[in-house]
Amino acid sequence: MSKRGDTSAALKSAPSENLVSVLKKFYDEYMTSTSKRLKIVDAYLVYILFTGVIQFVYCALVGTFPFNSFLSGFISTVGSFVLAVCLRLQVNPQNKTDFVGISPERAFADFIFAHVILHLVVINFIG
Amino acid sequence: FPVGDTQKVLSEAIKDSVPVADIFYAFSALKNLGLQVDNAKVTSALTEALKKDDSPQSAGYGFFVASQLTGDTKKIFDSIEDVVAQADEVDDKYLQFEGGLYTTALVVDGAYKLAAKEKKAPTMSDDKVVKFANYFLSRKHVHQLRAAYQLVSVIKTLTDNQFHIPVAITLASPVAVTSSSPNVKVQVTNLLGGSIGSLTVTADSAKHISSEAIVLSKKPFTSKDSSTYELNFMQAKPVRGFYKIIISAKPSKEDKKLLGLTGAEVEVKVTTQVSIENVEIGVADKDQTTAARTTKVQYPGKASTVFEADYHQKIIVKFQLKDKADGTKMSAHQTFLKLTNQKTNQEIIFVADAASNKFDLDIGSSAGQFGHLSGKYSMELIIGDAVIENPFSWALGEVNLNFPEGQTPKDKGLDRYAKKPEIKHLFREPEKRPAAVVSTVFTFLVLAPVLILVLLWMKIGVNVSNFPMSLSAVGFHLCLAAIFGLYYLYWVELNMFQTVRYLGLLALPTFIFGNRLLSGIASKRKGEKKV
């Protein structure tokens, strides 16, 4: 998350405070300085994360019997998470210099395309 | 017997382009019915057919036809030599044609019938005739009826034709020659067993098969009747064993026709009585080679004391076999020691060491064979051989065997032919699945984050109102939904090939709509920025 690093760089200069206040500061900065778009993508990321965690807990609880199903579900969440992160990176206007020639629309199109392929594989593997 | 068209049909069947067998059958039918035969036509048709087909079987048919034709059949007669040359020699003893018994018998029979007509001996050397005769005699087990007929026919021909009569010399007495029945009898006859006149029969030599010793030479047989001749074989004092006697016969009246008069072989065996001596039974410790105390037993007596042996020891039985006829030591093929458990009647048999005529029975190591059953066993010695006239089974005595206690007797040994225990097949048990309740709960749990997502998006203020109601937008979203619908179908019933095909179909509109939608959004955004 180095791109949010420049906001937290400002925090580091402040006197060292305990963890809670750091987190609170972080949260406030985030809320104010991130654009709505990015917040939408972040919400999506959180959702994916929860889904993955719950799947993992279920597998840990009842065992891996249809292992392929567990794997496919888990990989679906992991893959979606990764693709969403890529989308966020490419769409963030602060990173424009790193992604020359890739407009946000292009990034979104890539995101959709990759998802189509990912879900084909996931459905194949789910058994 | 109305003849009618038969004459016409049969005569017309004999033409130039017809196979030999057909000519044979038509011709024979005409002859049997006593009908007119055009000899010239038959001869020319036959020569044509034989030129085209020179297999031995056709040649045989040709001989038969030629033997009944009037006219010049010299060419066909001359071909006998060539046809016979086509036969294969087997084992140096037999001569046969590739077609088997039927063809061989057909050819030979036909050749002699034709020879009878031509009044000339068929051009077959003597030893070839003898080899044919050997072949016919060896084929007593026939598979085809027509081969049986032809075999009988040819044998008859070989006994009463004017040129070659093979002679059969066969053993007429039992194979075993003993001092009580010392004569070897042979029969010298033609192939059908009929007499061929008086002959002087001589045994040229008698050879012992294993030692190759020649026992007699040039001894004459005495004539018993018109075809049986006898020789006292025991006069030559032959040693026990198997012998091959080579016999030759000379007719008292010179008869050029008789073949196979020399080199006939006959096999006999000389048997003898065996006596057993110096029998010693002893019990020794496992590592000793000879017993400290041995009991001598005389045949056919029995040992007076019961022997005692336990599993540290071994039983030693020694004996000597002597040929009663000449007092030499001999060995037998079958020397067994049989122990019978007196309670269970179980028999355990051991083989002696043939060279030394000694039994060395290690009780400990053979305990398994006894089933670890201690108790009284009776011992019997069994001696036998092909050349022993008086094989015997002799009860030597009794022995008490002691096996260590506690060994579980091997269970009766599954009766090999009884039903085996049924094998129950266990199908692979399906893996344990969690309770349905748990699965359902977790299914909902997994879907729960969607609600969280919706909540968060609402909180952030997702801009749904900005949805452009253009074809591309709607189309794009619909196509995307269709793709995921396709995936659901793929999970439920389609296979990969169908799915990829449909996916390909859907991809095109999706791409087009998506492209247009996004470029629209992009240009709108750029437009906004510019402003």
XYZ file of C-alpha atoms in Angstrom:
658
model
C 0.000 0.000 0.000
C 2.854 2.359 -0.807
C 0.583 4.745 -2.648
C -1.114 5.664 0.574
C 2.354 6.010 1.924
C 2.610 9.664 1.088
C -0.314 10.438 3.343
C 1.113 8.384 6.154
C 4.497 10.049 5.659
C 2.913 13.129 7.099
C 1.875 11.130 10.130
C 5.348 9.838 10.822
C 6.673 13.266 11.505
C 4.186 13.637 14.373
C 5.380 12.567 17.861
C 5.047 8.839 18.423
C 1.649 8.026 19.795
C 0.041 4.768 20.640
C -1.390 2.494 18.051
C -5.008 3.513 18.464
C -4.379 7.158 17.736
C -2.239 6.217 14.723
C -4.995 4.137 13.360
C -7.552 6.839 14.018
C -5.432 9.391 12.236
C -4.980 6.996 9.357
C -8.680 6.448 9.080
C -9.440 10.180 9.100
C -6.862 10.886 6.423
C -8.238 8.092 4.359
C -11.776 9.296 4.638
C -10.909 12.779 3.548
C -8.292 12.341 0.879
C -9.454 9.336 -1.095
C -11.818 9.914 -3.973
C -15.235 8.342 -4.059
C -14.247 6.010 -6.813
C -11.435 4.539 -4.866
C -13.635 4.179 -1.833
C -16.081 2.145 -3.898
C -13.314 -0.171 -4.991
C -12.062 -0.411 -1.415
C -15.500 -1.411 -0.208
C -15.516 -4.102 -2.857
C -12.129 -5.261 -1.655
C -13.378 -5.548 1.899
C -16.329 -7.600 0.736
C -14.112 -9.993 -1.168
C -11.861 -10.310 1.849
C -14.723 -11.250 4.138
C -16.003 -13.814 1.690
C -12.588 -15.432 1.451
C -12.101 -15.522 5.191
C -15.474 -17.116 5.805
C -14.721 -19.803 3.183
C -11.427 -20.552 4.824
C -13.002 -20.816 8.268
C -15.582 -23.255 6.903
C -12.909 -25.431 5.376
C -10.910 -25.399 8.601
C -14.055 -26.416 10.464
C -15.415 -29.279 8.382
C -12.341 -30.559 6.576
C -11.333 -30.464 2.985
C -13.551 -33.134 1.589
C -14.481 -31.679 -1.767
C -11.084 -30.083 -1.901
C -11.532 -28.915 -5.431
C -14.627 -26.968 -4.488
C -12.900 -25.283 -1.604
C -9.936 -24.415 -3.766
C -12.036 -23.021 -6.541
C -14.010 -20.810 -4.173
C -10.926 -19.632 -2.406
C -9.073 -18.951 -5.604
C -12.072 -17.045 -6.863
C -11.886 -14.691 -3.915
C -8.123 -14.366 -4.082
C -8.212 -13.736 -7.833
C -10.949 -11.192 -7.560
C -9.063 -9.434 -4.796
C -5.931 -9.240 -6.891
C -7.775 -7.966 -9.941
C -9.565 -5.338 -7.874
C -6.272 -4.159 -6.446
C -4.913 -3.875 -9.973
C -7.941 -1.850 -10.976
C -7.487 0.434 -8.009
C -3.852 0.958 -8.843
C -4.538 1.788 -12.425
C -7.453 4.066 -11.715
C -5.794 6.069 -8.959
C -4.965 9.457 -10.523
C -1.938 9.709 -8.256
C -0.337 6.882 -10.214
C -0.982 8.290 -13.610
C 2.702 8.537 -14.402
C 3.199 4.798 -13.866
C 0.454 3.759 -16.217
C 0.918 5.909 -19.269
C -1.607 5.238 -21.969
C -3.982 3.239 -19.825
C -7.128 5.158 -19.185
C -9.401 4.211 -16.305
C -11.864 2.854 -18.815
C -9.197 0.631 -20.269
C -8.316 -0.541 -16.774
C -11.944 -1.333 -16.120
C -12.232 -3.236 -19.419
C -9.166 -5.278 -18.495
C -10.710 -5.897 -15.104
C -13.909 -7.237 -16.659
C -12.064 -9.371 -19.197
C -9.834 -10.934 -16.573
C -12.855 -11.635 -14.406
C -14.620 -13.443 -17.232
C -11.652 -15.750 -17.707
C -11.169 -16.228 -13.966
C -14.765 -17.242 -13.459
C -14.685 -19.682 -16.350
C -11.776 -21.458 -14.707
C -13.406 -21.286 -11.286
C -16.644 -22.802 -12.531
C -14.694 -25.517 -14.312
C -12.850 -26.385 -11.166
C -15.756 -26.221 -8.793
C -16.850 -29.654 -9.941
C -33.269 -98.416 -62.647
C -34.356 -95.773 -65.081
C -31.332 -94.203 -66.620
C -32.888 -91.542 -68.759
C -30.814 -88.437 -69.034
C -28.055 -89.676 -66.750
C -25.908 -90.784 -69.658
C -26.164 -87.404 -71.279
C -25.555 -85.474 -68.071
C -22.568 -87.499 -67.047
C -20.935 -87.598 -70.452
C -21.311 -83.913 -70.861
C -19.795 -83.367 -67.459
C -16.529 -84.662 -68.817
C -15.070 -81.856 -70.852
C -11.785 -80.188 -71.286
C -12.168 -77.432 -68.750
C -13.408 -79.459 -65.817
C -11.364 -80.234 -62.663
C -9.964 -83.708 -62.228
C -12.200 -84.607 -59.307
C -15.297 -83.952 -61.396
C -13.973 -86.154 -64.194
C -13.309 -88.858 -61.633
C -16.811 -88.777 -60.183
C -18.604 -88.573 -63.522
C -16.456 -91.313 -65.018
C -16.882 -93.610 -62.027
C -20.631 -93.043 -62.078
C -20.803 -93.976 -65.754
C -18.686 -97.055 -65.204
C -20.702 -98.139 -62.190
C -23.937 -97.740 -64.069
C -22.507 -99.747 -66.933
C -23.055 -96.914 -69.341
C -21.181 -96.038 -72.463
C -17.972 -94.104 -72.005
C -16.120 -92.196 -74.675
C -12.586 -93.237 -73.751
C -10.817 -90.847 -76.051
C -12.778 -87.880 -74.779
C -12.126 -88.855 -71.184
C -8.430 -89.327 -71.824
C -8.037 -85.938 -73.458
C -10.112 -84.198 -70.784
C -8.100 -85.888 -68.097
C -4.747 -84.959 -69.610
C -5.880 -81.343 -69.933
C -7.109 -81.193 -66.371
C -3.946 -82.801 -65.004
C -1.812 -80.315 -66.888
C -3.661 -77.461 -65.242
C -3.746 -78.915 -61.740
C -0.824 -81.012 -60.618
C -1.617 -81.341 -56.935
C -1.204 -84.825 -55.460
C -4.918 -85.158 -54.812
C -5.803 -84.545 -58.469
C -3.051 -86.909 -59.482
C -4.633 -89.553 -57.266
C -8.026 -89.089 -58.913
C -6.261 -89.186 -62.256
C -4.694 -92.540 -61.449
C -8.066 -93.991 -60.544
C -9.649 -92.835 -63.777
C -6.698 -93.969 -65.850
C -6.785 -97.411 -64.271
C -10.230 -97.941 -65.716
C -9.672 -96.399 -69.125
C -8.954 -98.431 -72.188
C -6.271 -96.860 -74.287
C -2.910 -95.296 -73.775
C -2.389 -94.159 -70.237
C 1.366 -94.508 -70.216
C 1.966 -90.836 -69.671
C -0.174 -90.797 -66.556
C 1.571 -93.916 -65.340
C 4.958 -92.294 -65.792
C 3.882 -89.361 -63.700
C 3.629 -91.615 -60.650
C 7.312 -91.121 -59.960
C 7.025 -87.351 -59.999
C 3.975 -87.334 -57.811
C 5.614 -89.604 -55.238
C 8.627 -87.293 -55.206
C 6.316 -84.575 -53.880
C 5.738 -86.487 -50.661
C 7.393 -85.316 -47.425
C 9.497 -87.569 -45.283
C 8.927 -87.375 -41.551
C 11.273 -88.696 -38.873
C 13.027 -90.877 -41.401
C 10.164 -93.303 -40.962
C 7.064 -91.934 -42.596
C 6.185 -90.617 -46.012
C 3.113 -88.493 -46.467
C 1.590 -85.877 -48.709
C 0.634 -82.435 -47.504
C -3.047 -83.187 -47.852
C -2.828 -85.700 -45.037
C -4.175 -89.184 -44.780
C -6.866 -88.974 -47.458
C -4.585 -87.590 -50.149
C -1.744 -89.976 -49.365
C -4.013 -93.004 -49.338
C -5.705 -91.829 -52.538
C -2.455 -91.423 -54.419
C -0.943 -94.722 -53.330
C -4.128 -96.645 -53.956
C -4.600 -95.058 -57.370
C -0.979 -95.700 -58.318
C -1.294 -99.399 -57.604
C -4.597 -99.709 -59.425
C -3.091 -98.026 -62.452
C -0.020 -100.219 -62.170
C -2.255 -103.257 -62.152
C -3.777 -102.093 -65.409
C -0.431 -101.323 -66.987
C 0.988 -104.551 -65.607
C 4.089 -102.704 -64.542
C 5.292 -101.999 -61.009
C 4.720 -98.407 -60.004
C 7.936 -96.420 -60.014
C 8.349 -96.224 -56.245
C 11.461 -97.446 -54.522
C 11.059 -100.152 -51.905
C 11.904 -98.010 -48.960
C 9.388 -95.416 -50.127
C 6.680 -98.056 -50.110
C 7.721 -99.160 -46.639
C 7.608 -95.580 -45.404
C 4.131 -95.109 -46.849
C 3.081 -98.312 -45.138
C 4.500 -97.069 -41.819
C 2.525 -93.872 -42.235
C -0.732 -95.694 -42.910
C -0.256 -97.976 -39.958
C 0.419 -95.051 -37.682
C -2.834 -93.344 -38.610
C -5.203 -95.689 -36.882
C -7.122 -92.790 -35.347
C -8.909 -91.198 -38.271
C -10.925 -87.995 -38.213
C -12.767 -88.069 -41.504
C -15.023 -90.788 -42.756
C -13.727 -90.579 -46.306
C -10.158 -90.870 -44.994
C -11.182 -93.998 -43.126
C -12.596 -95.485 -46.316
C -9.518 -94.631 -48.327
C -7.183 -95.929 -45.636
C -8.880 -99.307 -45.579
C -8.851 -99.403 -49.363
C -5.152 -98.683 -49.627
C -4.209 -101.190 -46.959
C -6.129 -103.832 -48.852
C -4.366 -102.853 -52.047
C -1.031 -103.123 -50.288
C -1.793 -106.687 -49.285
C -2.990 -108.082 -52.553
C -1.334 -106.228 -55.379
C 1.159 -107.830 -57.700
C 4.137 -105.627 -57.061
C 4.838 -104.628 -53.468
C 3.663 -106.305 -50.294
C 4.989 -104.640 -47.148
C 5.514 -107.020 -44.270
C 4.593 -106.216 -40.682
C 6.569 -107.725 -37.817
C 4.799 -107.138 -34.496
C 5.228 -108.274 -30.930
C 2.652 -110.893 -30.040
C 3.592 -111.641 -26.447
C 3.431 -109.379 -23.397
C 6.169 -106.813 -23.156
C 7.591 -108.277 -19.960
C 9.872 -111.263 -20.335
C 10.528 -113.188 -17.170
C 12.014 -116.467 -16.172
C 8.534 -117.897 -15.936
C 7.575 -116.692 -19.427
C 10.868 -116.547 -21.268
C 9.584 -116.480 -24.844
C 9.299 -113.523 -27.140
C 6.672 -114.092 -29.804
C 6.382 -112.137 -33.010
C 3.912 -112.192 -35.838
C 5.133 -111.785 -39.385
C 2.213 -110.894 -41.639
C 0.996 -108.570 -44.342
C -0.585 -105.279 -43.404
C -3.984 -106.815 -42.755
C -2.551 -109.555 -40.525
C -2.836 -112.291 -43.084
C -0.168 -114.920 -43.550
C 2.493 -114.471 -46.192
C 3.750 -117.978 -46.383
C 6.529 -119.634 -44.452
C 9.644 -117.670 -43.620
C 12.767 -118.036 -41.547
C 12.796 -115.326 -38.919
C 16.028 -114.343 -37.202
C 16.784 -111.994 -34.347
C 19.718 -110.061 -35.735
C 20.600 -108.446 -32.428
C 19.156 -107.565 -29.060
C 20.505 -104.434 -27.408
C 20.009 -103.298 -23.824
C 18.721 -99.767 -24.122
C 20.517 -98.081 -21.222
C 23.807 -99.951 -21.255
C 23.894 -100.573 -25.025
C 25.162 -104.087 -24.416
C 24.396 -106.583 -27.165
C 22.890 -109.696 -25.645
C 22.504 -111.964 -28.626
C 22.980 -111.989 -32.364
C 21.680 -113.999 -35.263
C 19.424 -116.285 -33.237
C 16.643 -117.939 -35.212
C 13.010 -117.924 -34.143
C 11.081 -121.167 -34.149
C 7.889 -121.196 -36.134
C 4.762 -121.833 -34.098
C 2.195 -121.484 -36.834
C 1.794 -119.878 -40.216
C 2.550 -116.412 -38.944
C 3.796 -116.651 -35.346
C 7.444 -117.204 -34.430
C 8.993 -117.679 -31.041
C 12.364 -117.151 -29.411
C 13.482 -118.070 -25.916
C 14.949 -114.775 -24.832
C 15.938 -115.755 -21.310
C 18.351 -118.339 -22.650
C 20.789 -115.529 -23.314
C 20.639 -114.660 -19.605
C 19.860 -111.005 -20.165
C 20.227 -108.515 -17.330
C 17.013 -106.813 -16.213
C 16.041 -103.753 -18.244
C 14.568 -102.649 -21.560
C 15.766 -104.240 -24.812
C 15.413 -103.514 -28.496
C 15.372 -106.610 -30.686
C 16.093 -106.179 -34.393
C 14.458 -108.853 -36.504
C 14.734 -109.883 -40.124
C 12.766 -112.445 -42.091
C 13.539 -114.425 -45.219
C 10.799 -116.119 -47.160
C 11.463 -119.761 -47.868
C 10.203 -119.207 -51.391
C 11.916 -116.311 -53.066
C 9.319 -113.587 -53.332
C 10.428 -110.295 -54.792
C 7.193 -108.647 -53.766
C 7.766 -108.732 -50.009
C 9.181 -105.535 -48.569
C 10.353 -104.455 -45.173
C 11.819 -107.786 -44.271
C 14.843 -106.432 -42.463
C 15.423 -103.968 -39.689
C 12.119 -104.450 -37.853
C 12.357 -103.366 -34.222
C 10.538 -104.827 -31.273
C 10.874 -103.666 -27.674
C 10.684 -105.901 -24.652
C 11.604 -105.560 -21.042
C 13.227 -108.173 -18.905
C 11.959 -108.126 -15.372
C 13.296 -109.742 -12.296
C 12.454 -110.441 -8.726
C 13.974 -108.264 -6.080
C 15.025 -109.224 -2.597
C 15.704 -106.809 0.192
C 18.458 -107.414 2.707
C 20.445 -105.800 5.453
C 17.594 -103.663 6.616
C 18.534 -101.547 9.599
C 16.341 -99.121 11.463
C 17.764 -96.739 14.015
C 17.083 -93.517 15.859
C 19.902 -91.010 16.063
C 20.408 -87.447 17.155
C 20.072 -84.771 14.557
C 23.762 -84.209 14.069
C 24.926 -87.796 14.016
C 25.258 -89.607 10.740
C 24.740 -93.134 11.959
C 22.563 -94.458 14.727
C 24.153 -95.759 17.856
C 21.817 -98.689 18.098
C 20.139 -100.152 15.077
C 17.595 -102.885 14.822
C 17.903 -105.371 12.031
C 14.698 -106.584 10.470
C 14.210 -109.444 8.095
C 11.614 -109.316 5.344
C 8.712 -109.906 5.868
C 8.991 -109.662 9.634
C 8.364 -106.661 11.782
C 10.526 -104.927 14.362
C 9.590 -106.223 17.770
C 10.137 -103.062 19.777
C 8.406 -99.758 19.207
C 10.903 -97.029 18.368
C 10.857 -93.759 20.220
C 11.843 -90.530 18.528
C 11.282 -86.930 19.372
C 11.895 -83.879 17.412
C 15.570 -83.524 18.204
C 16.263 -86.820 16.552
C 16.055 -88.454 13.228
C 15.074 -91.883 12.014
C 17.536 -93.736 9.795
C 16.452 -96.685 7.673
C 19.043 -98.478 5.561
C 18.498 -101.336 3.148
C 19.936 -103.137 0.162
C 18.124 -104.370 -2.892
C 19.384 -107.433 -4.700
C 18.407 -108.878 -8.030
C 17.330 -112.421 -7.257
C 18.292 -113.680 -10.699
C 21.957 -112.856 -10.577
C 22.573 -111.580 -7.048
C 23.759 -108.145 -8.134
C 22.861 -105.039 -6.217
C 20.133 -103.026 -7.848
C 18.252 -99.802 -7.297
C 14.575 -99.197 -7.745
C 12.724 -96.122 -8.999
C 10.189 -96.186 -6.215
C 11.550 -96.439 -2.714
C 9.191 -94.826 -0.238
C 8.823 -94.818 3.517
C 5.241 -94.330 4.581
C 4.307 -93.339 8.129
C 0.688 -93.688 9.101
C -0.706 -92.009 12.192
C -2.525 -94.811 13.909
C -5.183 -92.549 15.344
C -5.978 -90.230 12.451
C -4.878 -92.502 9.594
C -2.956 -89.648 8.111
C -0.220 -90.908 5.773
C 3.050 -89.102 5.313
C 5.351 -90.397 2.590
C 9.097 -89.816 2.255
C 11.423 -90.711 -0.587
C 14.708 -92.488 -0.035
C 18.034 -91.390 -1.346
C 18.295 -93.527 -4.494
C 22.042 -93.825 -4.616
C 22.602 -95.020 -1.088
C 19.192 -96.601 -0.418
C 18.905 -94.801 2.868
C 16.187 -92.800 4.552
C 17.231 -89.907 6.725
C 14.161 -88.573 8.417
C 14.678 -85.386 10.383
C 11.698 -85.326 12.713
C 12.079 -81.700 13.702
C 12.129 -80.259 10.223
C 9.355 -82.447 8.920
C 7.137 -81.733 11.923
C 4.907 -79.599 9.735
C 4.068 -82.548 7.543
C 3.004 -84.534 10.570
C 0.761 -81.688 11.644
C 2.629 -81.676 14.945
C 0.553 -84.647 16.065
C 2.484 -86.774 18.493
C 1.638 -90.403 18.814
C 2.204 -93.836 17.423
C 2.959 -94.161 13.744
C 3.378 -97.356 11.753
C 6.209 -97.475 9.227
C 5.996 -99.138 5.846
C 8.633 -99.524 3.187
C 7.364 -99.461 -0.400
C 9.602 -100.748 -3.219
C 8.638 -100.772 -6.889
C 10.057 -100.383 -10.401
C 9.179 -101.094 -14.019
C 11.431 -104.108 -14.107
C 10.567 -105.497 -10.693
C 8.130 -108.356 -10.817
C 7.395 -108.427 -7.129
C 6.954 -104.920 -5.796
C 5.953 -104.826 -2.169
C 4.840 -102.734 0.731
C 6.391 -103.987 3.947
C 5.349 -103.016 7.458
C 8.641 -102.451 9.231
C 7.498 -101.558 12.679
C 6.089 -98.773 14.770
C 7.518 -95.531 16.023
C 6.342 -93.145 18.697
C 6.899 -89.577 17.628
C 7.012 -86.761 20.125
C 6.489 -83.226 19.017
C 6.758 -80.226 21.316
C 3.470 -79.437 22.988
C 1.665 -76.267 22.354
C 2.052 -76.227 18.636
C -1.334 -75.643 17.204
C -2.045 -78.428 14.801
C -2.486 -76.928 11.442
C -6.168 -76.764 10.850
C -7.392 -79.645 8.778
C -5.954 -77.854 5.788
C -8.704 -76.314 3.810
C -10.161 -79.007 1.683
C -8.861 -77.907 -1.631
C -12.014 -78.649 -3.519
C -14.570 -77.409 -1.058
C -16.167 -74.037 -1.408
C -13.837 -71.233 -0.450
C -15.052 -68.646 2.059
C -17.067 -65.940 0.431
C -15.276 -62.674 -0.168
C -17.360 -59.739 0.874
C -16.585 -56.696 -1.187
C -16.702 -53.433 0.636
C -17.390 -50.531 -1.636
C -15.418 -47.452 -0.871
C -17.258 -45.699 1.847
C -18.202 -42.171 0.816
C -16.361 -39.503 2.740
C -18.048 -38.025 5.727
C -19.898 -34.888 4.889
C -20.684 -32.213 7.392
C -24.218 -31.957 8.610
C -26.539 -30.187 6.226
C -27.247 -27.586 8.877
C -23.618 -26.549 9.046
C -23.338 -26.263 5.282
C -26.482 -24.192 4.974
C -25.417 -21.831 7.735
C -22.106 -21.278 6.078
C -23.668 -20.756 2.697
C -25.586 -17.839 4.130
C -22.553 -16.601 5.988
C -20.606 -16.532 2.776
C -23.288 -14.568 1.006
C -23.596 -12.155 3.925
C -20.676 -9.917 2.895
C -22.691 -8.921 -0.173
C -25.004 -7.091 2.165
C -22.020 -5.435 3.773
C -20.886 -4.362 0.321
C -24.229 -2.869 -0.543
C -24.290 -1.047 2.793
C -20.805 0.355 2.309
C -21.555 1.445 -1.208
C -24.674 3.175 -0.091
C -22.748 4.891 2.647
C -20.116 6.041 0.217
C -22.795 7.198 -2.084
C -22.590 5.129 -5.173
C -23.704 7.023 -8.179
C -26.398 4.867 -9.633
C -28.326 7.763 -11.088
C -25.562 8.414 -13.562
C -26.356 5.264 -15.417
C -26.479 6.182 -19.121
C -29.588 4.726 -20.661
C -27.916 3.998 -23.941
C -28.069 0.795 -25.896
C -24.439 0.072 -25.249
C -24.801 0.418 -21.526
C -27.827 -1.789 -21.263
C -26.448 -4.167 -23.825
C -23.138 -4.420 -22.043
C -24.673 -5.162 -18.712
C -27.066 -7.673 -20.206
C -24.288 -9.508 -22.048
C -22.189 -9.631 -18.915
C -25.147 -11.062 -17.014
C -25.601 -13.559 -19.846
C -21.983 -14.658 -19.547
C -22.376 -15.359 -15.873
C -25.652 -17.099 -16.578
C -23.747 -19.264 -19.045
C -21.278 -20.081 -16.314
C -24.091 -21.208 -14.081
C -25.328 -23.502 -16.878
C -21.797 -24.771 -17.327
C -21.678 -25.733 -13.685
C -25.016 -27.441 -13.857
C -24.935 -29.275 -17.145
C -22.860 -28.049 -20.052
C -19.347 -29.256 -20.826
C -16.294 -27.156 -21.548
C -16.578 -27.302 -25.347
C -20.124 -26.080 -25.469
C -19.405 -23.396 -22.904
C -16.413 -22.045 -24.756
C -18.438 -21.952 -27.961
C -21.251 -19.990 -26.348
C -18.738 -17.818 -24.589
C -17.139 -17.004 -27.909
C -20.563 -16.078 -29.284
C -21.345 -13.861 -26.312
C -17.896 -12.312 -26.176
C -18.412 -10.421 -29.394
C -21.427 -8.328 -28.421
C -20.054 -7.917 -24.920
C -16.874 -6.506 -26.289
C -18.640 -4.223 -28.734
C -21.067 -2.882 -26.167
C -18.398 -2.555 -23.530
C -16.077 -0.759 -25.854
C -18.707 1.711 -26.892
C -19.914 2.269 -23.377
C -16.495 2.856 -21.957
C -15.334 5.071 -24.767
C -18.525 7.059 -24.303
C -17.742 7.457 -20.621
C -14.138 8.317 -21.410
C -15.040 10.996 -23.914
C -17.610 12.383 -21.516
C -14.994 12.537 -18.809
C -12.500 14.191 -21.112
C -15.139 16.616 -22.166
C -15.810 17.442 -18.495
C -12.147 17.876 -17.770
C -11.683 20.180 -20.664
C -14.481 22.241 -19.431
